[in-house]
Short mmCIF file of C-alpha atoms in Angstrom, two decimals:
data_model
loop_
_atom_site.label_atom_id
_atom_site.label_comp_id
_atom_site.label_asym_id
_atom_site.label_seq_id
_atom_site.Cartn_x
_atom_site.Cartn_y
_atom_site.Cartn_z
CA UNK A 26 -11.39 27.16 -21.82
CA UNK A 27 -13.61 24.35 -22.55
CA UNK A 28 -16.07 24.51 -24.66
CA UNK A 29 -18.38 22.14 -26.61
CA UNK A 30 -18.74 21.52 -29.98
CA UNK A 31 -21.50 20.24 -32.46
CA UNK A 32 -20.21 16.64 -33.08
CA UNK A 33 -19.60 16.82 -29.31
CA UNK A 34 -23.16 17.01 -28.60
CA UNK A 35 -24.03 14.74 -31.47
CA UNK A 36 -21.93 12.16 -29.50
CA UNK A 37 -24.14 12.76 -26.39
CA UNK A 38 -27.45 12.61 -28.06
CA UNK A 39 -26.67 9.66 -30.02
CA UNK A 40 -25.55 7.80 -26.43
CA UNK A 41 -28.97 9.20 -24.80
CA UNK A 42 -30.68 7.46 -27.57
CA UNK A 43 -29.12 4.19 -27.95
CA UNK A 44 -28.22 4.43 -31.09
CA UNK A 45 -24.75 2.49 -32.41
CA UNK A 46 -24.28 4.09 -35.85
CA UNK A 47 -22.29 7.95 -35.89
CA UNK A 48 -23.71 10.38 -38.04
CA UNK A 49 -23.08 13.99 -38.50
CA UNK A 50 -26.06 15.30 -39.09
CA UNK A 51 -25.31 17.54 -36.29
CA UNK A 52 -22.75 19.59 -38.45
CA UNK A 53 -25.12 19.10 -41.67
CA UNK A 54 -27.87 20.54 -40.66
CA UNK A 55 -27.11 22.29 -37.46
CA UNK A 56 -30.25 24.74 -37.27
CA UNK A 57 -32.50 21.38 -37.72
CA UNK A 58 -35.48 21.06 -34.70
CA UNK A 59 -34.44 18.45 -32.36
CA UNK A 60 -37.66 16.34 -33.52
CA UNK A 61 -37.25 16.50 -36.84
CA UNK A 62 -33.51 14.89 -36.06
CA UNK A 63 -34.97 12.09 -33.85
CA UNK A 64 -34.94 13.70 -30.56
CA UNK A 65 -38.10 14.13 -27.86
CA UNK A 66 -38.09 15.77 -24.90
CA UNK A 67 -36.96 12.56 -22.52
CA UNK A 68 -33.44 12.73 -24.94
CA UNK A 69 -33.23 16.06 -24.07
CA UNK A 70 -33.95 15.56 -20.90
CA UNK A 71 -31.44 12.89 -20.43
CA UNK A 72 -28.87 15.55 -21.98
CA UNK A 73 -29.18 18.09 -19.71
CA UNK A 74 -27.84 15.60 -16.75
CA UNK A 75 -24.99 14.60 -19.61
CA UNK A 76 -24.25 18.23 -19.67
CA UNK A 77 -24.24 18.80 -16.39
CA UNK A 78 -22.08 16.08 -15.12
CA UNK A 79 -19.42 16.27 -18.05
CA UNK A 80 -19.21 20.39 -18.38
CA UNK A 81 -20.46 21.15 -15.39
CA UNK A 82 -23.44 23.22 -16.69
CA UNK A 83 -26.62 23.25 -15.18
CA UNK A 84 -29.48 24.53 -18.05
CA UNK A 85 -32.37 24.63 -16.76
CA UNK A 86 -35.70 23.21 -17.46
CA UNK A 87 -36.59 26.51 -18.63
CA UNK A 88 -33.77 27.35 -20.92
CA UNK A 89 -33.77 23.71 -22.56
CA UNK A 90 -36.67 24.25 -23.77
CA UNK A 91 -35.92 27.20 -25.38
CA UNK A 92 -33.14 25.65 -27.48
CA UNK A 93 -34.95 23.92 -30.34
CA UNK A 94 -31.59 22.77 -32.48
CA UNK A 95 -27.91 21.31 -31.93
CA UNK A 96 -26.60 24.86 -32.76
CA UNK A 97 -28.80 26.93 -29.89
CA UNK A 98 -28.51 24.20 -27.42
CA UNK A 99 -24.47 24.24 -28.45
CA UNK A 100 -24.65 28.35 -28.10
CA UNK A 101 -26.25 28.14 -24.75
CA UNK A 102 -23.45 25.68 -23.06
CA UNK A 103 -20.80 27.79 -24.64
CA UNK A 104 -21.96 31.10 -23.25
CA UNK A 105 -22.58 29.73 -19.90
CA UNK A 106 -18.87 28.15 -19.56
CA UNK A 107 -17.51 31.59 -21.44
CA UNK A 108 -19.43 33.30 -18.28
CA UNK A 109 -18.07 30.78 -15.73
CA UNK B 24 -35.50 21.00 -45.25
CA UNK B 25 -37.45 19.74 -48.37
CA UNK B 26 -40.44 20.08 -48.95
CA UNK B 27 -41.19 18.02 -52.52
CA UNK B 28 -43.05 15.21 -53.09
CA UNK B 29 -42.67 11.84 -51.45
CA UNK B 30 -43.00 8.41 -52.97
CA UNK B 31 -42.37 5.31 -51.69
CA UNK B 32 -44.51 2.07 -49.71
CA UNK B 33 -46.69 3.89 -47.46
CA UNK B 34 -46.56 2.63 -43.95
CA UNK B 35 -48.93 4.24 -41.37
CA UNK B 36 -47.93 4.73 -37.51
CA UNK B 37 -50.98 5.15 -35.37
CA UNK B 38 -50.22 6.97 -31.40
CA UNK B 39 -51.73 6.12 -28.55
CA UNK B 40 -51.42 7.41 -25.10
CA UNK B 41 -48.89 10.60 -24.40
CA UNK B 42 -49.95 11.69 -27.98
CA UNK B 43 -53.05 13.08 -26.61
CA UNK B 44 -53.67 16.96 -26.15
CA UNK B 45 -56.35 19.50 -25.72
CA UNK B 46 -57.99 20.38 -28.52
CA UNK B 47 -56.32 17.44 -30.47
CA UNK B 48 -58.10 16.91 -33.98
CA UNK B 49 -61.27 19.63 -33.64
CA UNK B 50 -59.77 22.02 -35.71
CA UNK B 51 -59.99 19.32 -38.63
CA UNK B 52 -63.39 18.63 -37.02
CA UNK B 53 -64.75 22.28 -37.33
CA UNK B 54 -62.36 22.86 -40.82
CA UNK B 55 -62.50 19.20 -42.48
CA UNK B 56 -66.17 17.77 -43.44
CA UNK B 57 -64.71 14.34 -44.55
CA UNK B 58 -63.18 13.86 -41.27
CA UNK B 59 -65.90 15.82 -39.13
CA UNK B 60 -68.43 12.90 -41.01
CA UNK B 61 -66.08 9.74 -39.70
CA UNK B 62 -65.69 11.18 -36.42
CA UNK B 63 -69.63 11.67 -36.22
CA UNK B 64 -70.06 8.70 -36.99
CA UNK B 65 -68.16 7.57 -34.03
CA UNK B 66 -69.78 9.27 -31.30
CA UNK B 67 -73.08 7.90 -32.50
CA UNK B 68 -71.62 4.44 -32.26
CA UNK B 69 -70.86 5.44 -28.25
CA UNK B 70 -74.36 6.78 -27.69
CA UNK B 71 -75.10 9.05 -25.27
CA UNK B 72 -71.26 8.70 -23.72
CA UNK B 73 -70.06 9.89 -27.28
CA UNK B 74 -72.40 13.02 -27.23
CA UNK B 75 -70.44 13.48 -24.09
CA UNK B 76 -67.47 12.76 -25.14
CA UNK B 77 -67.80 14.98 -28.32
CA UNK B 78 -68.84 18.41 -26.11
CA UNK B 79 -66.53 17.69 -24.16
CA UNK B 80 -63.92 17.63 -26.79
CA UNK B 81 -65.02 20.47 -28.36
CA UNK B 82 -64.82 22.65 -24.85
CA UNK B 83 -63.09 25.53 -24.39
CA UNK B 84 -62.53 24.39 -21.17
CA UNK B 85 -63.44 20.37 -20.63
CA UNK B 86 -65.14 19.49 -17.85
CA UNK B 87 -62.82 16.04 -17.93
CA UNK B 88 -58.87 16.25 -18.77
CA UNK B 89 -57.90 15.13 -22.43
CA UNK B 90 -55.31 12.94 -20.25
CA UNK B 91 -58.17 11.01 -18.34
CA UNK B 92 -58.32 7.48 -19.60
CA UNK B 93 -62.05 8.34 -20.67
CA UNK B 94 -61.47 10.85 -22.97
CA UNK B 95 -57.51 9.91 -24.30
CA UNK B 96 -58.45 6.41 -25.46
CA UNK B 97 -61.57 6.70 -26.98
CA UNK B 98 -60.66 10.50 -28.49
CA UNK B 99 -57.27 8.96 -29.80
CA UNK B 100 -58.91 5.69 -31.37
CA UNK B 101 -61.26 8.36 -32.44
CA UNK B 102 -58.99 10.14 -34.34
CA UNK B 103 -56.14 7.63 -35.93
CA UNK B 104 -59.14 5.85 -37.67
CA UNK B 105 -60.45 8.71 -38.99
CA UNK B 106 -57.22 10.03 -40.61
CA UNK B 107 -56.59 6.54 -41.77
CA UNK B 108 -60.12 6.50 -43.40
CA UNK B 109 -59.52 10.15 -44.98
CA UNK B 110 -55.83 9.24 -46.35
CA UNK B 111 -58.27 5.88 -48.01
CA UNK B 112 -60.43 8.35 -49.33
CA UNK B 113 -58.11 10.46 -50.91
CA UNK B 114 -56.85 7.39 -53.17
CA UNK B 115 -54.09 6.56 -50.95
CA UNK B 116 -53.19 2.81 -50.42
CA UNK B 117 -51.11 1.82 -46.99
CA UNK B 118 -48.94 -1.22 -47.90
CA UNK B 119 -48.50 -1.57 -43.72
CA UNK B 120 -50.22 -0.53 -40.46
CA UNK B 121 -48.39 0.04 -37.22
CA UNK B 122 -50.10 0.74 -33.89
CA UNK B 123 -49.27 2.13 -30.37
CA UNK B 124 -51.36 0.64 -27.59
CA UNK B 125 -55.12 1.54 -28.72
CA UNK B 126 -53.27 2.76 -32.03
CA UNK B 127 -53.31 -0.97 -33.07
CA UNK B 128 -57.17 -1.05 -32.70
CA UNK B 129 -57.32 1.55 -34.91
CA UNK B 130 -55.15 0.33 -37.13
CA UNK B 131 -56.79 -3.27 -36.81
CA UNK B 132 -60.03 -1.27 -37.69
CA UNK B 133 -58.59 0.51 -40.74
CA UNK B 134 -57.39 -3.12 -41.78
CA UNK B 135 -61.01 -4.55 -41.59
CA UNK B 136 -60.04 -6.67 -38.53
CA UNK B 137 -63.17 -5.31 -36.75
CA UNK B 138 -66.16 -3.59 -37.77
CA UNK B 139 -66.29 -0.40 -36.86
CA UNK B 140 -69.04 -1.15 -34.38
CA UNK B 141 -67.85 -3.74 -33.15
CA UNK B 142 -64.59 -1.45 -32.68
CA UNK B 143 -66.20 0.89 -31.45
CA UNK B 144 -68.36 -1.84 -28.13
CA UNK B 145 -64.40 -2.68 -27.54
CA UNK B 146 -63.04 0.58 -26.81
CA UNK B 147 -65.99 1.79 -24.78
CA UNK B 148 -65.79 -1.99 -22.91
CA UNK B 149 -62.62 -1.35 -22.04
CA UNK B 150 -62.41 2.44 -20.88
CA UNK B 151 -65.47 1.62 -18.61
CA UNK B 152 -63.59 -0.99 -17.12
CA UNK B 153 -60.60 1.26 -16.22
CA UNK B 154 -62.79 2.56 -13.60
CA UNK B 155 -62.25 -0.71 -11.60
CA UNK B 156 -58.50 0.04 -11.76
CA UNK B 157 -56.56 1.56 -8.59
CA UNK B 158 -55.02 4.51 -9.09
CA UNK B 159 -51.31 4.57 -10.98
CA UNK B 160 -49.06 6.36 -13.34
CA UNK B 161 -46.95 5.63 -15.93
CA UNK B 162 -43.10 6.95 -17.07
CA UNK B 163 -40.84 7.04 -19.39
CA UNK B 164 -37.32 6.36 -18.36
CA UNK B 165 -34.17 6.60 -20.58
CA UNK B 166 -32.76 3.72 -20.39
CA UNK B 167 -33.38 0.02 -21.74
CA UNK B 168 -35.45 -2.61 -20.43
CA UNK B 169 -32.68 -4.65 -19.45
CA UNK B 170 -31.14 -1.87 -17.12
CA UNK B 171 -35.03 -1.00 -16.45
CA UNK B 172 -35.85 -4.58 -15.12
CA UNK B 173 -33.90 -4.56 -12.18
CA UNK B 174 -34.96 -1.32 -10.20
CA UNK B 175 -39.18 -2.76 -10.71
CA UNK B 176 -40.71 -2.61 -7.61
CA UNK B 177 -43.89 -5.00 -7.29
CA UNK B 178 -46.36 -3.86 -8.80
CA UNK B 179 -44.36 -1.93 -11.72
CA UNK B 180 -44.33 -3.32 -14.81
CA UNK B 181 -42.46 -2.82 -18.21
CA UNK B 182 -45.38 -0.76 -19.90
CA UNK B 183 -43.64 -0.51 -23.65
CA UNK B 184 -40.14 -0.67 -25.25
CA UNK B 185 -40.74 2.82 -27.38
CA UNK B 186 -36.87 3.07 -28.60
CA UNK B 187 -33.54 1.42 -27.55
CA UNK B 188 -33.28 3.53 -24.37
CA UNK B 189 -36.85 4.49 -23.85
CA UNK B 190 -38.53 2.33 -21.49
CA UNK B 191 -42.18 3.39 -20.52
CA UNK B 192 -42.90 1.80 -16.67
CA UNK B 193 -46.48 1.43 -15.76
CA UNK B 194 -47.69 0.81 -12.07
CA UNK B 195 -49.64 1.80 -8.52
CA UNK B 196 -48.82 5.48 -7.51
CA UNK B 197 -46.53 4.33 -4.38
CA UNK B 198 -44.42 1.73 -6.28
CA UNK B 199 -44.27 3.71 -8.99
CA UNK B 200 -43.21 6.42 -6.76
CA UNK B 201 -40.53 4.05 -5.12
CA UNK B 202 -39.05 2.21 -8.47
CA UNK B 203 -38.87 6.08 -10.15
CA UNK B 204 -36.61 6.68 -6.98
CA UNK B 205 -34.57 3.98 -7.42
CA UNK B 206 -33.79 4.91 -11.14
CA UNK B 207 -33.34 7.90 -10.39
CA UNK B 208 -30.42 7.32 -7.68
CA UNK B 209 -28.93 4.65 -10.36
CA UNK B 210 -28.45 7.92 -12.59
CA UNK B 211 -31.70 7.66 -14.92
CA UNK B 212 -33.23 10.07 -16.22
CA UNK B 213 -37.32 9.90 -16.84
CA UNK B 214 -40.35 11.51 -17.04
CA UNK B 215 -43.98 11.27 -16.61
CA UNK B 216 -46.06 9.84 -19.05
CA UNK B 217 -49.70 11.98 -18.77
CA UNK B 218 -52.30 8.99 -18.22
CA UNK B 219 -54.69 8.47 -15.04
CA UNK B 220 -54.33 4.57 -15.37
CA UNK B 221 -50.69 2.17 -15.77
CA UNK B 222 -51.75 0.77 -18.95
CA UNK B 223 -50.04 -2.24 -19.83
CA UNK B 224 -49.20 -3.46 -15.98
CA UNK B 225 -50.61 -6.04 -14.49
CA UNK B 226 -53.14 -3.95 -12.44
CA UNK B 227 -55.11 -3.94 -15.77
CA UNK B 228 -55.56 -7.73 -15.18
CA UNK B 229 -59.38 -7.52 -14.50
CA UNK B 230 -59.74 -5.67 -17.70
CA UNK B 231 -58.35 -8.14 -19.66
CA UNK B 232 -60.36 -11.03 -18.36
CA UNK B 233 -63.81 -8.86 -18.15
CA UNK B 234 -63.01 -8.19 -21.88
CA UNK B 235 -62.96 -11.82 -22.80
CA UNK B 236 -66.51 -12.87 -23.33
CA UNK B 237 -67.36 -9.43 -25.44
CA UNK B 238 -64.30 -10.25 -27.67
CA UNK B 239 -65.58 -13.73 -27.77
CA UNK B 240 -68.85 -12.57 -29.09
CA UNK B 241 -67.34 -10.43 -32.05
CA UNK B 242 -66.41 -11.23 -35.68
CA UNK B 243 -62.81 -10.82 -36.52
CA UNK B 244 -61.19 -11.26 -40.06
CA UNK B 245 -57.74 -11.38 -41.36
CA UNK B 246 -56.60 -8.17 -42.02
CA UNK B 247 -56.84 -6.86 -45.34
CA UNK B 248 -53.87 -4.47 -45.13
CA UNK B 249 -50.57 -6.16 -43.40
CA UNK B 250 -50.73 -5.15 -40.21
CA UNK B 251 -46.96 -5.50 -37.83
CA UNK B 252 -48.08 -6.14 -34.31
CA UNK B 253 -46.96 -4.01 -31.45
CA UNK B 254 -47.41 -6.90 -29.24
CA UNK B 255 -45.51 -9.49 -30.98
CA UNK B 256 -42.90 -7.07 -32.47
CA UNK B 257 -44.33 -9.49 -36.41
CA UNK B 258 -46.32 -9.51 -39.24
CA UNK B 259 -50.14 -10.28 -37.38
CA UNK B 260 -51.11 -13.59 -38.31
CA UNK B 261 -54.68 -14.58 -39.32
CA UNK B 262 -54.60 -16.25 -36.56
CA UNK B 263 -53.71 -13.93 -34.35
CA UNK B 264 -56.15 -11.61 -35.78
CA UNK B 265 -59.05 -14.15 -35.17
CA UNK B 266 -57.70 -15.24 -31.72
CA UNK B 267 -60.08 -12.92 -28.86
CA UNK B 268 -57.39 -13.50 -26.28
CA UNK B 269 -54.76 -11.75 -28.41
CA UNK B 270 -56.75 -8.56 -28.39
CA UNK B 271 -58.11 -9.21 -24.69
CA UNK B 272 -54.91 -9.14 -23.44
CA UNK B 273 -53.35 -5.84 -24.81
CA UNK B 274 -54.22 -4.05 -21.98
CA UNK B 275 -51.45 -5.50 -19.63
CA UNK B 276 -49.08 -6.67 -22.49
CA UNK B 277 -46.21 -4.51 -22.82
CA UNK B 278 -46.20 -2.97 -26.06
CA UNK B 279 -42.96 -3.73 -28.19
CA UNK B 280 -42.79 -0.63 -30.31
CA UNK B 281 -39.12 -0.03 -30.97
CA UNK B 282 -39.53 -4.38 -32.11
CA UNK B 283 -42.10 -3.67 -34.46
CA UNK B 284 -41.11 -0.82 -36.04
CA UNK B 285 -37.90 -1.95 -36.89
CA UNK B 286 -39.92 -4.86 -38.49
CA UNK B 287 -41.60 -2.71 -40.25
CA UNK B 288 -38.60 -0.66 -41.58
CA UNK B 289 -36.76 -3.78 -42.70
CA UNK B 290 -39.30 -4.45 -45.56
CA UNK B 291 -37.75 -1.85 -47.35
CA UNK B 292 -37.36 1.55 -48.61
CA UNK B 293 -40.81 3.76 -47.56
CA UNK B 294 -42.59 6.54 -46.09
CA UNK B 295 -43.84 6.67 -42.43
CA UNK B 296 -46.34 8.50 -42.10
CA UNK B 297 -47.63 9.47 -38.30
CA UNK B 298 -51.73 9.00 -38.52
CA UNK B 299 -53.13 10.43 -35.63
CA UNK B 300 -52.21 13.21 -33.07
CA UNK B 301 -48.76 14.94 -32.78
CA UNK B 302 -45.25 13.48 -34.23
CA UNK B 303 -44.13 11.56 -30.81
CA UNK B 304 -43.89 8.09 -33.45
CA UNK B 305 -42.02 10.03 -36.22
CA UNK B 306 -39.77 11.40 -34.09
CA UNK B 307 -38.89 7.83 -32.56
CA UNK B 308 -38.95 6.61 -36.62
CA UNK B 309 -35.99 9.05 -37.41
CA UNK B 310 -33.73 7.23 -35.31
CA UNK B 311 -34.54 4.01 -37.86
CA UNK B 312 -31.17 3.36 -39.76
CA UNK B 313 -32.99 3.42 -42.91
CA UNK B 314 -34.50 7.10 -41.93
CA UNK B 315 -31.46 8.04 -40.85
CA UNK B 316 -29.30 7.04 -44.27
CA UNK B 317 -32.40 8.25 -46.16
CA UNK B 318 -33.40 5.02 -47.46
CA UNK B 319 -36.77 5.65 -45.92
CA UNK B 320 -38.66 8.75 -44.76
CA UNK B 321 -41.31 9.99 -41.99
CA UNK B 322 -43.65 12.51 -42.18
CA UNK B 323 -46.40 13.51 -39.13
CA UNK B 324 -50.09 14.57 -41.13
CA UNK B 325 -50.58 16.71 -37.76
CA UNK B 326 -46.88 17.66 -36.89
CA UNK B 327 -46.17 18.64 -33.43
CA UNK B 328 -49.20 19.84 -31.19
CA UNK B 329 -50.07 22.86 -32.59
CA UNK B 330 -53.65 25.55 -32.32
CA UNK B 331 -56.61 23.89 -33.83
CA UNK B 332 -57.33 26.77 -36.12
CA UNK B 333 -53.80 25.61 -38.17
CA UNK B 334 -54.85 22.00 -38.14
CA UNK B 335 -56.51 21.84 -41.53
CA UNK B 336 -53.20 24.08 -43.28
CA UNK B 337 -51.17 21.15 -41.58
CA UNK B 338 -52.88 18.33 -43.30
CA UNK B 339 -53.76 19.90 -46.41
CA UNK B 340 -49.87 20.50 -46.67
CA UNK B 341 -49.17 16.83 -45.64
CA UNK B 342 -51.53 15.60 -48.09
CA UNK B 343 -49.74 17.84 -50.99
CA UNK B 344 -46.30 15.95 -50.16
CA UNK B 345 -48.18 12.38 -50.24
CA UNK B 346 -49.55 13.54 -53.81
CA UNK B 347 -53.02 12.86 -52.58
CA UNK B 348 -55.55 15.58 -53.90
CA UNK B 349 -58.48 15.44 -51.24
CA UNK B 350 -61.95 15.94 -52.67
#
């Protein structure tokens, strides 16, 4: 079964935003607010559609928002495509 | 995450609009005297609009929205210059001053460019003006303005280049309306920006020429702390900073943040420091290279919107990690 990992999303995020240089921050400091690594809500935003056109997941508004760091937002896909 | 001291050149980053919120900045007004005396001094430069403008701040429940045009600009010009003016105060020294939109007043303020009155006649010149502007919105898409620039209706323009994909658009509700549809269909994603007027389109036109003669009239200086120019994506030159058109036209000049900043990062190693409401500019600052390899950090004195009544813990704390001791 599919499922998505930290340096997975880390690879989305870092697309969303522009950026050229890989990190792994992701990994480092997985339990890290999304702000304090860079991210506001239109790179979130711009995630969810990533998410739900490459693993077919469709988070809502609602539970975006409740995932504040790589490793909840990570949790949350995995549980919906272990439910799937 | 740590929480020691932080040295370093001190740059400051000071938000305009989208960093506005209710109740921004009166918990430091009701908790702070220092900053409570600076903004006072404010509102008695507006008159009787800035006795209005400070109730209505202060309100429970405003009889205006904080995202109205008349209360955002003049509330977050308001507030940048006086945590600039407090962080002076407390011994600190800015080697740099970075604005967003009416941020870069403030910061041209801070930097002696204007007096503060004669700060204070162009802010309330131009909000008063905004009432002559139709109707229109603003977004922020993600995407760059290169694959922005295409889907523009007429009548949308490029508002500000905030990050490599973050393109604010600025515009008249229906084009707006159409050119958000367009992106959207083209697979962008974007969001709203809260503000009653497209600042930084072309609507703003009339602004920008009724501004000229007042601008004309003022004395501007060189400013006395390097300021990097969100309009030019430089260093402001004393020309620049004596020129009235420059500062007449910011209104529909798109504002060339991500440019600036990354100016403003390649002077070397130092800490960013958000002056004014929320963390929107840190948060854009951490995706810097030289934040990102550590080289350089941010810090937000207000952090994320948060309840008045913790306002005063926040900066206290920020001011403990700059080393300042406030009086």
């Amino acid at each position: 079964m599919k499922q998505m990992t930290l340096s997975a999303l880390e690879q989305i995020m870092h697309t969303c935003a522009g950026e050229d240089e890989s990190t792994d921050s992701f990994q480092q400091a997985p339990e890290r607010a999304f702000a304090d690594l860079g991210y506001d809500s239109l790179a979130l935003l711009e995630t969810q559609s990533v998410i739900r056109r490459e693993y077919g997941v469709d988070l809502s508004e609602q539970a975006l928002s409740a995932a504040e760091t790589p490793q909840q937002l990570v949790d949350l896909v995995n549980r919906w495509l272990s439910a799937a | 995450m740590a929480v020691g001291r932080l040295t370093g050149a001190l740059a400051l980053l000071m938000p305009g609009q989208s960093a506005q919120y209710q109740g921004m900045g009166t918990g430091l007004y009701r908790d702070v005297p220092a900053f409570a005396r600076v903004m006072d001094e404010l509102f008695l430069l507006m008159g009787a609009a800035g006795d209005e403008l400070r109730s209505d701040w202060l309100a429970a429940s405003p009889r205006v929205s904080i995202d109205h045009a008349n209360r955002s600009q003049p509330l977050l010009f308001a507030i940048d210059y006086a945590l600039g003016r407090l962080l002076l105060d407390w011994g600190l020294r800015p080697t740099v001053l970075l604005g967003h939109s009416i941020g870069e007043l403030a910061a041209a303020t801070l930097a002696g460019v204007f007096d503060l009155a004669s700060a204070v006649r162009i802010v309330r010149h131009r909000v008063g003006q905004f009432a002559t502007v139709p109707a229109g919105g603003m977004a922020a898409v993600a995407a760059s303005q290169a694959q922005v620039q295409p889907h523009l209706r007429p009548g949308v323009d490029i508002g500000a280049v905030n990050a490599p994909r973050q393109t604010v658009i600025a515009g008249a509700v229906e084009p707006l309306r159409t050119t958000l549809d367009a992106l959207r269909c083209a697979g962008y994603t974007w969001a709203p920006v809260p503000a009653t007027v497209p600042f930084h389109s072309e609507l703003l036109r009339p602004v920008v020429v009724a501004a000229g003669p007042l601008l004309a009239s003022l004395p501007a200086r060189p400013p006395q702390i390097p300021l990097v120019s969100g309009y030019t994506g430089g260093y402001l030159t004393d020309a620049e900073a004596r020129d009235p058109g420059y500062w007449a036209s910011h209104p529909v000049d798109p504002v060339l943040f991500w440019p600036a900043l990354t100016t403003l990062a390649g002077a070397g190693p130092q800490l960013l420091v958000e002056c004014g409401p929320g963390n929107g500019l840190t948060t854009l600052a951490r995706r810097l290279p030289q934040v990102r390899s550590g080289h350089s950090e941010v810090l937000a004195l207000l952090g994320p919107p948060t309840d008045p009544s913790r306002e005063a813990g926040q900066l206290a704390a920020a001011a403990a990690r700059l080393g300042a001791s406030p009086p």
